[in-house]
Amino acid sequence: MTPPEASLDTRGNTPPAVLSCPPVTVLRHRADFLRAARALRRGTDGMLVQARDRDDGDPTIRVGYTCSRKTGNAVARNRAKRRLRAVVAEALLPGAQPGWDYVLIGRPGVTIDRDFQALKGDLIYALRKIHTAP
């Protein structure tokens, strides 16, 4: 599906056809996870959020997901990561800042069973605390 074409008439006050927000990509390399682990972190009831400012001039927001083997077998770990991806899809952009890396770490026995709205609230709270920290 392609986005709608913007109007060629520039005299009016019509909004652009496509919203401009920084792109979000997924962290894939171990080095990026390790750099995020050395930066800011905020723990909540449902997850741990690690964040770092890349300072590279790229406005892309990058997000990584991880769950340790303490979370359970592969099925449980994948379910926890799917829930974290869903939370990011709904609640990341209002609190995230361009040029930052975020790593969400699932908590054993909590991330899978926690109410979805509570998980969203946890992410919003963690991002607010990370970006207002001195």
PDB file of C-alpha atoms in Angstrom:
ATOM      1  CA  MET A   1       0.000   0.000   0.000  1.00  0.00           C
ATOM      2  CA  THR A   2       1.425   3.369  -0.991  1.00  0.00           C
ATOM      3  CA  PRO A   3       0.817   6.568   0.957  1.00  0.00           C
ATOM      4  CA  PRO A   4      -1.560   9.131  -0.534  1.00  0.00           C
ATOM      5  CA  GLU A   5      -0.102  11.793  -2.769  1.00  0.00           C
ATOM      6  CA  ALA A   6       0.278  15.259  -1.307  1.00  0.00           C
ATOM      7  CA  SER A   7      -1.634  18.047  -2.939  1.00  0.00           C
ATOM      8  CA  LEU A   8       0.297  20.087  -5.511  1.00  0.00           C
ATOM      9  CA  ASP A   9      -1.562  23.198  -4.380  1.00  0.00           C
ATOM     10  CA  THR A  10       0.780  24.849  -1.853  1.00  0.00           C
ATOM     11  CA  ARG A  11      -1.460  27.852  -1.204  1.00  0.00           C
ATOM     12  CA  GLY A  12      -3.776  26.111   1.243  1.00  0.00           C
ATOM     13  CA  ASN A  13      -3.207  24.939   4.774  1.00  0.00           C
ATOM     14  CA  THR A  14      -3.555  21.265   4.037  1.00  0.00           C
ATOM     15  CA  PRO A  15      -1.416  18.968   6.180  1.00  0.00           C
ATOM     16  CA  PRO A  16       1.200  16.807   4.484  1.00  0.00           C
ATOM     17  CA  ALA A  17       0.046  13.432   3.210  1.00  0.00           C
ATOM     18  CA  VAL A  18       2.692  11.523   5.204  1.00  0.00           C
ATOM     19  CA  LEU A  19       3.581  12.289   8.803  1.00  0.00           C
ATOM     20  CA  SER A  20       7.235  12.968   9.414  1.00  0.00           C
ATOM     21  CA  CYS A  21       8.500  11.026  12.405  1.00  0.00           C
ATOM     22  CA  PRO A  22      11.879   9.424  12.914  1.00  0.00           C
ATOM     23  CA  PRO A  23      12.147   5.893  11.590  1.00  0.00           C
ATOM     24  CA  VAL A  24      12.356   3.020  14.078  1.00  0.00           C
ATOM     25  CA  THR A  25      14.685   0.094  13.392  1.00  0.00           C
ATOM     26  CA  VAL A  26      15.637  -3.031  15.343  1.00  0.00           C
ATOM     27  CA  LEU A  27      19.033  -3.572  16.945  1.00  0.00           C
ATOM     28  CA  ARG A  28      20.709  -6.706  15.598  1.00  0.00           C
ATOM     29  CA  HIS A  29      24.388  -6.532  16.599  1.00  0.00           C
ATOM     30  CA  ARG A  30      25.771  -7.611  19.966  1.00  0.00           C
ATOM     31  CA  ALA A  31      28.008  -4.534  20.174  1.00  0.00           C
ATOM     32  CA  ASP A  32      24.955  -2.251  20.119  1.00  0.00           C
ATOM     33  CA  PHE A  33      23.386  -4.197  22.995  1.00  0.00           C
ATOM     34  CA  LEU A  34      26.632  -3.967  24.992  1.00  0.00           C
ATOM     35  CA  ARG A  35      26.898  -0.202  24.439  1.00  0.00           C
ATOM     36  CA  ALA A  36      23.305   0.233  25.624  1.00  0.00           C
ATOM     37  CA  ALA A  37      24.069  -1.877  28.717  1.00  0.00           C
ATOM     38  CA  ARG A  38      26.768   0.623  29.747  1.00  0.00           C
ATOM     39  CA  ALA A  39      24.404   3.613  29.439  1.00  0.00           C
ATOM     40  CA  LEU A  40      21.238   4.732  31.255  1.00  0.00           C
ATOM     41  CA  ARG A  41      18.776   2.187  32.617  1.00  0.00           C
ATOM     42  CA  ARG A  42      15.417   2.231  34.351  1.00  0.00           C
ATOM     43  CA  GLY A  43      13.727  -0.767  35.881  1.00  0.00           C
ATOM     44  CA  THR A  44       9.971  -1.104  36.113  1.00  0.00           C
ATOM     45  CA  ASP A  45       7.682  -3.878  37.296  1.00  0.00           C
ATOM     46  CA  GLY A  46       7.310  -5.380  33.825  1.00  0.00           C
ATOM     47  CA  MET A  47      10.680  -4.753  32.142  1.00  0.00           C
ATOM     48  CA  LEU A  48      14.097  -3.163  32.296  1.00  0.00           C
ATOM     49  CA  VAL A  49      14.787  -0.374  29.787  1.00  0.00           C
ATOM     50  CA  GLN A  50      18.338   0.544  28.791  1.00  0.00           C
ATOM     51  CA  ALA A  51      18.904   3.651  26.702  1.00  0.00           C
ATOM     52  CA  ARG A  52      21.801   5.551  25.198  1.00  0.00           C
ATOM     53  CA  ASP A  53      22.233   8.623  23.048  1.00  0.00           C
ATOM     54  CA  ARG A  54      24.288   7.658  19.994  1.00  0.00           C
ATOM     55  CA  ASP A  55      25.471  11.207  19.155  1.00  0.00           C
ATOM     56  CA  ASP A  56      26.012  10.244  15.525  1.00  0.00           C
ATOM     57  CA  GLY A  57      23.620  12.710  13.886  1.00  0.00           C
ATOM     58  CA  ASP A  58      21.281   9.956  12.655  1.00  0.00           C
ATOM     59  CA  PRO A  59      17.673  10.605  13.809  1.00  0.00           C
ATOM     60  CA  THR A  60      16.743   6.906  13.628  1.00  0.00           C
ATOM     61  CA  ILE A  61      15.362   5.371  16.825  1.00  0.00           C
ATOM     62  CA  ARG A  62      16.727   1.864  17.322  1.00  0.00           C
ATOM     63  CA  VAL A  63      15.116  -0.710  19.623  1.00  0.00           C
ATOM     64  CA  GLY A  64      16.377  -4.092  20.804  1.00  0.00           C
ATOM     65  CA  TYR A  65      14.588  -6.854  22.697  1.00  0.00           C
ATOM     66  CA  THR A  66      16.035  -9.551  24.899  1.00  0.00           C
ATOM     67  CA  CYS A  67      14.934 -12.105  27.471  1.00  0.00           C
ATOM     68  CA  SER A  68      17.256 -14.328  29.472  1.00  0.00           C
ATOM     69  CA  ARG A  69      16.829 -18.065  29.916  1.00  0.00           C
ATOM     70  CA  LYS A  70      15.460 -17.323  33.391  1.00  0.00           C
ATOM     71  CA  THR A  71      12.286 -16.212  31.608  1.00  0.00           C
ATOM     72  CA  GLY A  72      11.676 -19.809  30.572  1.00  0.00           C
ATOM     73  CA  ASN A  73      12.015 -22.010  27.541  1.00  0.00           C
ATOM     74  CA  ALA A  74      12.180 -20.687  23.970  1.00  0.00           C
ATOM     75  CA  VAL A  75       8.399 -20.479  23.720  1.00  0.00           C
ATOM     76  CA  ALA A  76       8.161 -18.305  26.849  1.00  0.00           C
ATOM     77  CA  ARG A  77      11.066 -16.081  25.770  1.00  0.00           C
ATOM     78  CA  ASN A  78       9.562 -15.530  22.328  1.00  0.00           C
ATOM     79  CA  ARG A  79       6.164 -14.737  23.824  1.00  0.00           C
ATOM     80  CA  ALA A  80       7.740 -12.169  26.159  1.00  0.00           C
ATOM     81  CA  LYS A  81       9.603 -10.557  23.250  1.00  0.00           C
ATOM     82  CA  ARG A  82       6.405 -10.443  21.150  1.00  0.00           C
ATOM     83  CA  ARG A  83       4.666  -8.630  23.996  1.00  0.00           C
ATOM     84  CA  LEU A  84       7.561  -6.155  24.247  1.00  0.00           C
ATOM     85  CA  ARG A  85       7.380  -5.523  20.483  1.00  0.00           C
ATOM     86  CA  ALA A  86       3.649  -4.853  20.754  1.00  0.00           C
ATOM     87  CA  VAL A  87       4.220  -2.407  23.614  1.00  0.00           C
ATOM     88  CA  VAL A  88       6.867  -0.562  21.589  1.00  0.00           C
ATOM     89  CA  ALA A  89       4.551  -0.366  18.574  1.00  0.00           C
ATOM     90  CA  GLU A  90       1.903   1.391  20.673  1.00  0.00           C
ATOM     91  CA  ALA A  91       3.817   3.436  23.238  1.00  0.00           C
ATOM     92  CA  LEU A  92       7.390   4.171  22.118  1.00  0.00           C
ATOM     93  CA  LEU A  93       7.149   7.174  19.797  1.00  0.00           C
ATOM     94  CA  PRO A  94       5.593   9.713  22.188  1.00  0.00           C
ATOM     95  CA  GLY A  95       8.391   9.250  24.734  1.00  0.00           C
ATOM     96  CA  ALA A  96      11.386   8.295  22.591  1.00  0.00           C
ATOM     97  CA  GLN A  97      13.886  10.762  21.236  1.00  0.00           C
ATOM     98  CA  PRO A  98      15.560  10.671  17.823  1.00  0.00           C
ATOM     99  CA  GLY A  99      19.112   9.367  17.784  1.00  0.00           C
ATOM    100  CA  TRP A 100      18.701   7.040  20.780  1.00  0.00           C
ATOM    101  CA  ASP A 101      19.039   3.287  21.197  1.00  0.00           C
ATOM    102  CA  TYR A 102      16.631   1.464  23.527  1.00  0.00           C
ATOM    103  CA  VAL A 103      16.914  -2.111  24.768  1.00  0.00           C
ATOM    104  CA  LEU A 104      13.912  -3.702  26.489  1.00  0.00           C
ATOM    105  CA  ILE A 105      14.684  -6.649  28.724  1.00  0.00           C
ATOM    106  CA  GLY A 106      11.859  -8.929  29.807  1.00  0.00           C
ATOM    107  CA  ARG A 107      11.565  -9.914  33.453  1.00  0.00           C
ATOM    108  CA  PRO A 108      11.135 -13.577  34.409  1.00  0.00           C
ATOM    109  CA  GLY A 109       7.555 -14.467  35.277  1.00  0.00           C
ATOM    110  CA  VAL A 110       6.316 -10.894  34.940  1.00  0.00           C
ATOM    111  CA  THR A 111       6.530  -9.730  31.322  1.00  0.00           C
ATOM    112  CA  ILE A 112       4.356 -12.589  30.077  1.00  0.00           C
ATOM    113  CA  ASP A 113       1.680 -12.362  32.782  1.00  0.00           C
ATOM    114  CA  ARG A 114       1.483  -8.579  33.295  1.00  0.00           C
ATOM    115  CA  ASP A 115      -1.545  -6.707  31.975  1.00  0.00           C
ATOM    116  CA  PHE A 116      -0.813  -5.118  28.590  1.00  0.00           C
ATOM    117  CA  GLN A 117      -1.935  -1.643  29.681  1.00  0.00           C
ATOM    118  CA  ALA A 118       0.378  -1.905  32.683  1.00  0.00           C
ATOM    119  CA  LEU A 119       3.275  -2.849  30.374  1.00  0.00           C
ATOM    120  CA  LYS A 120       2.543   0.215  28.236  1.00  0.00           C
ATOM    121  CA  GLY A 121       2.512   2.345  31.368  1.00  0.00           C
ATOM    122  CA  ASP A 122       5.838   0.826  32.434  1.00  0.00           C
ATOM    123  CA  LEU A 123       7.461   1.789  29.128  1.00  0.00           C
ATOM    124  CA  ILE A 124       6.065   5.323  29.205  1.00  0.00           C
ATOM    125  CA  TYR A 125       7.242   5.761  32.804  1.00  0.00           C
ATOM    126  CA  ALA A 126      10.736   4.415  32.036  1.00  0.00           C
ATOM    127  CA  LEU A 127      11.182   6.684  29.001  1.00  0.00           C
ATOM    128  CA  ARG A 128      10.028   9.716  30.957  1.00  0.00           C
ATOM    129  CA  LYS A 129      12.483   8.957  33.781  1.00  0.00           C
ATOM    130  CA  ILE A 130      15.374   8.266  31.392  1.00  0.00           C
ATOM    131  CA  HIS A 131      14.945  11.533  29.505  1.00  0.00           C
ATOM    132  CA  THR A 132      14.467  13.677  32.605  1.00  0.00           C
ATOM    133  CA  ALA A 133      17.419  12.170  34.510  1.00  0.00           C
ATOM    134  CA  PRO A 134      20.257  14.628  35.260  1.00  0.00           C
TER     135      PRO A 134
END
